[in-house]
Amino acid sequence: MPDPHPRSGLGEPRGPSFFPGRPREHTEPPAPQAQPAPSPSHTTTHRPPPTRPPRTSRPLAAAVLAAVLAGGLAGYAAGALGDDDPVPASAPAARAPGDLQAVAARVLPSVVSVRADRGQGSGFVFDERGRILTNAHVVEGSSRVSVELQDGRRLTAEVIGDDPAHDVAVLEPETSRGLRAADLATGTRPAVGDTVLAIGSPLGLSGTVTSGIVSALDRSVRLGEGSGGGQRRALQTDASINPGNSGGPLVDDEGRVIGINTAIATLDQNRGGSIGIGFAIPVGDAVEAARTIIDGG
């Protein structure tokens, strides 16, 4: 019987247990230190330091505070109101401008939104026949689903099989026309600290891209549901993923898929959301499971 209250994307967050930490003690910020007096223009004359800060200090501090607040609220405003993302003032100095933009532009055409009987998630084209990888929990209970491409086209896809133990499912769309397979990093192993992008449809917002790093390798995380689920190794990332990202790709800074976003850890089981601890199935494990599904194993 279908779930009367369908859940989207990641469903109930899975991952290691967390215990609430002790409340942080409130401490007063240290008193501001006075700025040293400017050097006198004549060495033979000594003037006392100014009795109050320059007039520009308070407006400058207010401007910095406003910038911090604007940055903190930008994600909420874009998600809640549907406004365009704010344009950053400058690219990070650690990388050349446009690098991650180019990666996102290359991968997005391979990413799809998946709508099933019990909810929605994400997926990506992984072979030349246009077949799509997603999570088993996204398509649970469905034999056919709807997929939406980045160009707005909607296709019907058959669920040709799933592997609940690895939380992997394979979809066969009605046509492969216009579908482009993503590059898979099956022959390489990511390293802790590598830059990554998570791409998918959190809360139904298709084509969403978030960035972060690989936080840890080979985390033991429970994947899948019921008796078929078990502890599996997973990549940990701080790239923001939320319900609806399930099945979408986690890619490296060369645009190669290194994992499938599948679960998050949260401190609140009733209002699960990203706290910077997400998990992805390593792409090698996912492709191996997919090949077994396709071969009828």
mmCIF file of C-alpha atoms in Angstrom:
data_model
loop_
_atom_site.group_PDB
_atom_site.id
_atom_site.type_symbol
_atom_site.label_atom_id
_atom_site.label_comp_id
_atom_site.label_asym_id
_atom_site.label_seq_id
_atom_site.Cartn_x
_atom_site.Cartn_y
_atom_site.Cartn_z
ATOM 1 C CA MET A 1 0.000 0.000 0.000
ATOM 2 C CA PRO A 2 1.550 3.378 -0.941
ATOM 3 C CA ASP A 3 2.753 5.552 1.850
ATOM 4 C CA PRO A 4 0.023 8.197 2.502
ATOM 5 C CA HIS A 5 2.751 10.649 3.455
ATOM 6 C CA PRO A 6 5.438 10.379 0.757
ATOM 7 C CA ARG A 7 8.911 11.535 1.627
ATOM 8 C CA SER A 8 11.238 13.130 -0.865
ATOM 9 C CA GLY A 9 14.849 12.531 -1.624
ATOM 10 C CA LEU A 10 16.958 11.320 1.253
ATOM 11 C CA GLY A 11 13.959 10.198 3.248
ATOM 12 C CA GLU A 12 14.844 9.499 6.846
ATOM 13 C CA PRO A 13 18.478 10.509 7.271
ATOM 14 C CA ARG A 14 20.801 7.616 7.925
ATOM 15 C CA GLY A 15 24.280 7.619 9.318
ATOM 16 C CA PRO A 16 26.146 7.531 12.606
ATOM 17 C CA SER A 17 24.340 8.453 15.763
ATOM 18 C CA PHE A 18 24.915 11.850 17.280
ATOM 19 C CA PHE A 19 24.531 13.046 20.809
ATOM 20 C CA PRO A 20 23.666 16.635 21.625
ATOM 21 C CA GLY A 21 26.696 18.503 22.865
ATOM 22 C CA ARG A 22 26.885 20.584 26.030
ATOM 23 C CA PRO A 23 25.542 24.119 25.573
ATOM 24 C CA ARG A 24 28.272 26.585 24.824
ATOM 25 C CA GLU A 25 29.005 28.925 27.704
ATOM 26 C CA HIS A 26 28.357 32.552 26.926
ATOM 27 C CA THR A 27 31.432 34.683 27.070
ATOM 28 C CA GLU A 28 31.723 38.359 26.541
ATOM 29 C CA PRO A 29 33.821 39.344 23.532
ATOM 30 C CA PRO A 30 37.166 40.917 24.406
ATOM 31 C CA ALA A 31 37.196 44.662 24.610
ATOM 32 C CA PRO A 32 38.389 46.262 21.391
ATOM 33 C CA GLN A 33 41.954 47.396 21.450
ATOM 34 C CA ALA A 34 42.754 50.982 20.654
ATOM 35 C CA GLN A 35 44.453 51.546 17.337
ATOM 36 C CA PRO A 36 47.983 52.946 17.472
ATOM 37 C CA ALA A 37 48.251 56.641 16.761
ATOM 38 C CA PRO A 38 49.347 57.592 13.253
ATOM 39 C CA SER A 39 52.972 58.624 12.822
ATOM 40 C CA PRO A 40 53.502 62.397 13.081
ATOM 41 C CA SER A 41 54.359 64.206 9.917
ATOM 42 C CA HIS A 42 57.249 66.153 11.563
ATOM 43 C CA THR A 43 59.752 64.385 13.752
ATOM 44 C CA THR A 44 60.275 67.485 15.888
ATOM 45 C CA THR A 45 56.614 67.706 16.928
ATOM 46 C CA HIS A 46 54.761 65.187 19.106
ATOM 47 C CA ARG A 47 50.981 65.202 19.245
ATOM 48 C CA PRO A 48 48.859 63.122 21.589
ATOM 49 C CA PRO A 49 46.903 60.240 20.055
ATOM 50 C CA PRO A 50 43.320 60.980 18.990
ATOM 51 C CA THR A 51 40.773 60.686 21.777
ATOM 52 C CA ARG A 52 38.310 58.672 19.683
ATOM 53 C CA PRO A 53 38.484 56.263 16.694
ATOM 54 C CA PRO A 54 38.407 57.723 13.193
ATOM 55 C CA ARG A 55 34.919 58.423 11.854
ATOM 56 C CA THR A 56 35.222 55.610 9.275
ATOM 57 C CA SER A 57 35.638 52.824 11.865
ATOM 58 C CA ARG A 58 31.968 52.392 12.794
ATOM 59 C CA PRO A 59 30.575 52.513 9.219
ATOM 60 C CA LEU A 60 33.266 50.026 8.121
ATOM 61 C CA ALA A 61 32.396 47.610 10.923
ATOM 62 C CA ALA A 62 28.700 47.943 10.093
ATOM 63 C CA ALA A 63 29.403 47.228 6.433
ATOM 64 C CA VAL A 64 31.365 44.061 7.299
ATOM 65 C CA LEU A 65 28.577 42.875 9.603
ATOM 66 C CA ALA A 66 25.976 43.527 6.908
ATOM 67 C CA ALA A 67 28.035 41.526 4.409
ATOM 68 C CA VAL A 68 28.292 38.588 6.816
ATOM 69 C CA LEU A 69 24.555 38.628 7.500
ATOM 70 C CA ALA A 70 23.764 38.872 3.796
ATOM 71 C CA GLY A 71 25.957 35.883 3.085
ATOM 72 C CA GLY A 72 24.299 33.848 5.819
ATOM 73 C CA LEU A 73 20.781 34.641 4.627
ATOM 74 C CA ALA A 74 21.383 34.331 0.882
ATOM 75 C CA GLY A 75 20.765 30.567 0.722
ATOM 76 C CA TYR A 76 17.527 30.841 2.694
ATOM 77 C CA ALA A 77 16.219 33.701 0.569
ATOM 78 C CA ALA A 78 16.960 31.902 -2.684
ATOM 79 C CA GLY A 79 15.292 28.708 -1.517
ATOM 80 C CA ALA A 80 12.269 30.343 0.081
ATOM 81 C CA LEU A 81 11.543 33.051 -2.464
ATOM 82 C CA GLY A 82 12.914 31.523 -5.671
ATOM 83 C CA ASP A 83 15.198 34.518 -6.345
ATOM 84 C CA ASP A 84 18.327 34.174 -8.412
ATOM 85 C CA ASP A 85 21.501 33.331 -6.507
ATOM 86 C CA PRO A 86 23.528 36.412 -5.565
ATOM 87 C CA VAL A 87 26.650 36.980 -7.618
ATOM 88 C CA PRO A 88 29.764 36.758 -5.450
ATOM 89 C CA ALA A 89 31.919 39.849 -5.354
ATOM 90 C CA SER A 90 35.041 37.922 -6.301
ATOM 91 C CA ALA A 91 36.194 34.366 -6.905
ATOM 92 C CA PRO A 92 38.133 32.591 -4.138
ATOM 93 C CA ALA A 93 41.849 33.208 -4.387
ATOM 94 C CA ALA A 94 42.598 29.491 -4.000
ATOM 95 C CA ARG A 95 41.476 28.673 -7.549
ATOM 96 C CA ALA A 96 41.276 30.343 -10.900
ATOM 97 C CA PRO A 97 37.947 32.072 -11.664
ATOM 98 C CA GLY A 98 35.520 29.889 -13.586
ATOM 99 C CA ASP A 99 36.933 26.457 -12.672
ATOM 100 C CA LEU A 100 33.931 25.161 -10.743
ATOM 101 C CA GLN A 101 31.538 26.986 -13.047
ATOM 102 C CA ALA A 102 33.009 25.020 -15.954
ATOM 103 C CA VAL A 103 32.734 21.755 -14.026
ATOM 104 C CA ALA A 104 29.070 22.401 -13.202
ATOM 105 C CA ALA A 105 28.289 23.335 -16.808
ATOM 106 C CA ARG A 106 29.878 20.107 -18.042
ATOM 107 C CA VAL A 107 28.080 17.801 -15.590
ATOM 108 C CA LEU A 108 24.592 19.346 -15.387
ATOM 109 C CA PRO A 109 23.368 18.004 -18.777
ATOM 110 C CA SER A 110 23.874 14.467 -17.436
ATOM 111 C CA VAL A 111 21.849 15.045 -14.238
ATOM 112 C CA VAL A 112 18.088 14.421 -14.007
ATOM 113 C CA SER A 113 15.282 14.872 -11.507
ATOM 114 C CA VAL A 114 13.391 11.680 -10.679
ATOM 115 C CA ARG A 115 9.728 11.581 -9.648
ATOM 116 C CA ALA A 116 8.383 8.286 -8.343
ATOM 117 C CA ASP A 117 5.169 7.090 -6.692
ATOM 118 C CA ARG A 118 6.393 7.837 -3.157
ATOM 119 C CA GLY A 119 8.540 10.908 -3.642
ATOM 120 C CA GLN A 120 11.290 12.493 -5.685
ATOM 121 C CA GLY A 121 15.058 12.512 -5.957
ATOM 122 C CA SER A 122 17.870 12.813 -8.458
ATOM 123 C CA GLY A 123 19.887 10.657 -10.845
ATOM 124 C CA PHE A 124 22.450 10.825 -13.619
ATOM 125 C CA VAL A 125 23.128 9.171 -16.974
ATOM 126 C CA PHE A 126 25.967 6.701 -16.532
ATOM 127 C CA ASP A 127 26.329 4.778 -19.798
ATOM 128 C CA GLU A 128 26.116 5.334 -23.541
ATOM 129 C CA ARG A 129 22.662 3.752 -23.746
ATOM 130 C CA GLY A 130 21.253 6.548 -21.632
ATOM 131 C CA ARG A 131 20.576 4.424 -18.564
ATOM 132 C CA ILE A 132 20.315 6.310 -15.300
ATOM 133 C CA LEU A 133 21.692 5.574 -11.845
ATOM 134 C CA THR A 134 19.753 6.639 -8.759
ATOM 135 C CA ASN A 135 19.072 5.374 -5.228
ATOM 136 C CA ALA A 136 16.866 2.380 -4.547
ATOM 137 C CA HIS A 137 15.000 4.294 -1.838
ATOM 138 C CA VAL A 138 14.053 7.011 -4.354
ATOM 139 C CA VAL A 139 12.146 4.587 -6.618
ATOM 140 C CA GLU A 140 10.993 2.162 -3.941
ATOM 141 C CA GLY A 141 7.615 0.660 -4.873
ATOM 142 C CA SER A 142 7.653 2.040 -8.444
ATOM 143 C CA SER A 143 8.015 0.133 -11.705
ATOM 144 C CA ARG A 144 7.993 3.295 -13.852
ATOM 145 C CA VAL A 145 9.034 6.844 -12.986
ATOM 146 C CA SER A 146 9.233 10.266 -14.603
ATOM 147 C CA VAL A 147 12.594 11.904 -15.218
ATOM 148 C CA GLU A 148 13.130 15.557 -16.065
ATOM 149 C CA LEU A 149 16.213 16.619 -17.997
ATOM 150 C CA GLN A 150 18.086 19.887 -17.602
ATOM 151 C CA ASP A 151 16.570 21.176 -20.855
ATOM 152 C CA GLY A 152 13.071 20.729 -19.406
ATOM 153 C CA ARG A 153 12.121 17.563 -21.286
ATOM 154 C CA ARG A 154 10.204 14.920 -19.350
ATOM 155 C CA LEU A 155 10.656 11.224 -20.113
ATOM 156 C CA THR A 156 9.150 8.058 -18.743
ATOM 157 C CA ALA A 157 11.680 5.541 -17.482
ATOM 158 C CA GLU A 158 11.367 1.912 -16.470
ATOM 159 C CA VAL A 159 12.904 0.743 -13.206
ATOM 160 C CA ILE A 160 14.814 -2.241 -14.571
ATOM 161 C CA GLY A 161 16.062 -3.290 -11.142
ATOM 162 C CA ASP A 162 17.389 -2.221 -7.773
ATOM 163 C CA ASP A 163 19.797 -3.330 -5.075
ATOM 164 C CA PRO A 164 18.449 -2.209 -1.677
ATOM 165 C CA ALA A 165 21.568 -3.448 0.117
ATOM 166 C CA HIS A 166 23.708 -0.920 -1.776
ATOM 167 C CA ASP A 167 20.825 1.563 -2.239
ATOM 168 C CA VAL A 168 21.291 1.556 -6.030
ATOM 169 C CA ALA A 169 18.668 1.406 -8.810
ATOM 170 C CA VAL A 170 18.935 1.527 -12.611
ATOM 171 C CA LEU A 171 16.421 3.298 -14.865
ATOM 172 C CA GLU A 172 15.890 2.771 -18.608
ATOM 173 C CA PRO A 173 14.387 5.907 -20.223
ATOM 174 C CA GLU A 174 12.006 5.663 -23.158
ATOM 175 C CA THR A 175 14.668 7.201 -25.436
ATOM 176 C CA SER A 176 18.380 7.905 -25.206
ATOM 177 C CA ARG A 177 18.177 10.808 -27.646
ATOM 178 C CA GLY A 178 19.946 13.836 -26.254
ATOM 179 C CA LEU A 179 21.180 12.006 -23.153
ATOM 180 C CA ARG A 180 24.892 12.304 -22.366
ATOM 181 C CA ALA A 181 26.700 10.025 -19.969
ATOM 182 C CA ALA A 182 28.683 11.591 -17.139
ATOM 183 C CA ASP A 183 32.374 10.780 -16.753
ATOM 184 C CA LEU A 184 32.934 8.217 -14.001
ATOM 185 C CA ALA A 185 36.040 8.194 -11.805
ATOM 186 C CA THR A 186 36.010 4.405 -11.442
ATOM 187 C CA GLY A 187 39.777 4.036 -11.781
ATOM 188 C CA THR A 188 40.823 6.646 -9.226
ATOM 189 C CA ARG A 189 40.394 7.129 -5.501
ATOM 190 C CA PRO A 190 39.550 10.541 -4.042
ATOM 191 C CA ALA A 191 41.587 12.008 -1.211
ATOM 192 C CA VAL A 192 40.498 13.788 1.933
ATOM 193 C CA GLY A 193 40.398 17.508 1.210
ATOM 194 C CA ASP A 194 39.588 17.161 -2.505
ATOM 195 C CA THR A 195 37.119 19.734 -3.803
ATOM 196 C CA VAL A 196 33.729 18.259 -4.762
ATOM 197 C CA LEU A 197 30.372 19.390 -6.127
ATOM 198 C CA ALA A 198 27.030 17.820 -5.207
ATOM 199 C CA ILE A 199 24.434 18.174 -7.964
ATOM 200 C CA GLY A 200 20.745 17.321 -7.818
ATOM 201 C CA SER A 201 17.249 18.471 -6.927
ATOM 202 C CA PRO A 202 17.046 19.224 -3.191
ATOM 203 C CA LEU A 203 13.424 19.954 -2.215
ATOM 204 C CA GLY A 204 12.562 19.732 -5.922
ATOM 205 C CA LEU A 205 14.906 22.582 -6.936
ATOM 206 C CA SER A 206 16.396 20.945 -10.033
ATOM 207 C CA GLY A 207 19.894 21.766 -11.189
ATOM 208 C CA THR A 208 21.117 22.790 -7.732
ATOM 209 C CA VAL A 209 24.898 22.774 -7.277
ATOM 210 C CA THR A 210 26.703 22.935 -3.928
ATOM 211 C CA SER A 211 30.418 22.695 -3.210
ATOM 212 C CA GLY A 212 32.581 21.302 -0.435
ATOM 213 C CA ILE A 213 35.357 18.821 0.148
ATOM 214 C CA VAL A 214 35.809 15.124 0.775
ATOM 215 C CA SER A 215 35.720 15.006 4.571
ATOM 216 C CA ALA A 216 36.584 11.333 5.079
ATOM 217 C CA LEU A 217 36.888 8.028 3.227
ATOM 218 C CA ASP A 218 35.477 4.585 3.986
ATOM 219 C CA ARG A 219 32.962 5.663 6.610
ATOM 220 C CA SER A 220 30.859 2.726 7.809
ATOM 221 C CA VAL A 221 27.263 3.828 7.202
ATOM 222 C CA ARG A 222 23.992 1.930 7.126
ATOM 223 C CA LEU A 223 22.605 1.945 3.593
ATOM 224 C CA GLY A 224 19.349 0.531 2.300
ATOM 225 C CA GLU A 225 16.175 -0.383 4.127
ATOM 226 C CA GLY A 226 14.913 -3.386 6.067
ATOM 227 C CA SER A 227 16.699 -6.741 6.050
ATOM 228 C CA GLY A 228 18.528 -5.866 2.851
ATOM 229 C CA GLY A 229 20.274 -2.900 4.416
ATOM 230 C CA GLY A 230 23.607 -3.095 6.143
ATOM 231 C CA GLN A 231 26.805 -1.300 6.969
ATOM 232 C CA ARG A 232 28.591 -0.189 3.806
ATOM 233 C CA ARG A 233 31.545 2.032 3.157
ATOM 234 C CA ALA A 234 30.771 5.561 2.071
ATOM 235 C CA LEU A 235 32.459 8.858 1.281
ATOM 236 C CA GLN A 236 31.797 11.660 3.751
ATOM 237 C CA THR A 237 31.426 15.225 2.448
ATOM 238 C CA ASP A 238 30.520 18.640 3.810
ATOM 239 C CA ALA A 239 28.947 19.700 0.495
ATOM 240 C CA SER A 240 25.358 20.619 1.332
ATOM 241 C CA ILE A 241 22.902 17.844 0.448
ATOM 242 C CA ASN A 242 19.251 17.714 1.479
ATOM 243 C CA PRO A 243 16.120 15.650 0.771
ATOM 244 C CA GLY A 244 15.850 15.432 -3.013
ATOM 245 C CA ASN A 245 19.624 15.145 -3.577
ATOM 246 C CA SER A 246 19.417 11.357 -3.258
ATOM 247 C CA GLY A 247 20.738 9.598 -6.343
ATOM 248 C CA GLY A 248 22.518 12.676 -7.674
ATOM 249 C CA PRO A 249 26.239 12.697 -8.407
ATOM 250 C CA LEU A 250 29.099 13.839 -6.215
ATOM 251 C CA VAL A 251 31.801 14.976 -8.653
ATOM 252 C CA ASP A 252 35.439 15.999 -8.343
ATOM 253 C CA ASP A 253 36.987 19.204 -9.644
ATOM 254 C CA GLU A 254 37.475 17.592 -13.057
ATOM 255 C CA GLY A 255 33.776 16.820 -13.411
ATOM 256 C CA ARG A 256 34.102 13.064 -12.820
ATOM 257 C CA VAL A 257 31.524 11.274 -10.681
ATOM 258 C CA ILE A 258 33.130 9.881 -7.521
ATOM 259 C CA GLY A 259 29.933 8.907 -5.692
ATOM 260 C CA ILE A 260 26.137 8.891 -5.447
ATOM 261 C CA ASN A 261 24.689 11.126 -2.731
ATOM 262 C CA THR A 262 22.555 8.910 -0.543
ATOM 263 C CA ALA A 263 22.294 9.923 3.134
ATOM 264 C CA ILE A 264 22.850 12.650 5.695
ATOM 265 C CA ALA A 265 23.455 12.719 9.416
ATOM 266 C CA THR A 266 21.264 15.086 11.399
ATOM 267 C CA LEU A 267 20.688 16.106 14.981
ATOM 268 C CA ASP A 268 16.907 16.328 14.480
ATOM 269 C CA GLN A 269 15.170 13.244 13.082
ATOM 270 C CA ASN A 270 11.910 15.138 12.563
ATOM 271 C CA ARG A 271 13.372 18.070 10.631
ATOM 272 C CA GLY A 272 16.322 16.558 8.813
ATOM 273 C CA GLY A 273 18.530 18.981 6.930
ATOM 274 C CA SER A 274 22.155 19.458 6.036
ATOM 275 C CA ILE A 275 24.532 20.009 8.925
ATOM 276 C CA GLY A 276 27.599 19.483 6.776
ATOM 277 C CA ILE A 277 27.778 15.696 7.210
ATOM 278 C CA GLY A 278 26.643 13.839 4.100
ATOM 279 C CA PHE A 279 27.462 10.452 2.629
ATOM 280 C CA ALA A 280 27.870 9.143 -0.897
ATOM 281 C CA ILE A 281 28.197 5.611 -2.251
ATOM 282 C CA PRO A 282 31.625 5.275 -3.947
ATOM 283 C CA VAL A 283 31.030 5.233 -7.693
ATOM 284 C CA GLY A 284 32.951 1.964 -8.151
ATOM 285 C CA ASP A 285 30.629 0.153 -5.739
ATOM 286 C CA ALA A 286 27.556 1.731 -7.355
ATOM 287 C CA VAL A 287 28.576 0.790 -10.911
ATOM 288 C CA GLU A 288 29.373 -2.775 -9.849
ATOM 289 C CA ALA A 289 25.896 -3.082 -8.324
ATOM 290 C CA ALA A 290 24.357 -1.520 -11.443
ATOM 291 C CA ARG A 291 26.087 -3.984 -13.757
ATOM 292 C CA THR A 292 24.772 -6.874 -11.673
ATOM 293 C CA ILE A 293 21.248 -5.431 -11.962
ATOM 294 C CA ILE A 294 21.561 -5.014 -15.743
ATOM 295 C CA ASP A 295 22.907 -8.569 -16.146
ATOM 296 C CA GLY A 296 19.911 -9.875 -14.205
ATOM 297 C CA GLY A 297 21.899 -10.963 -11.175
#
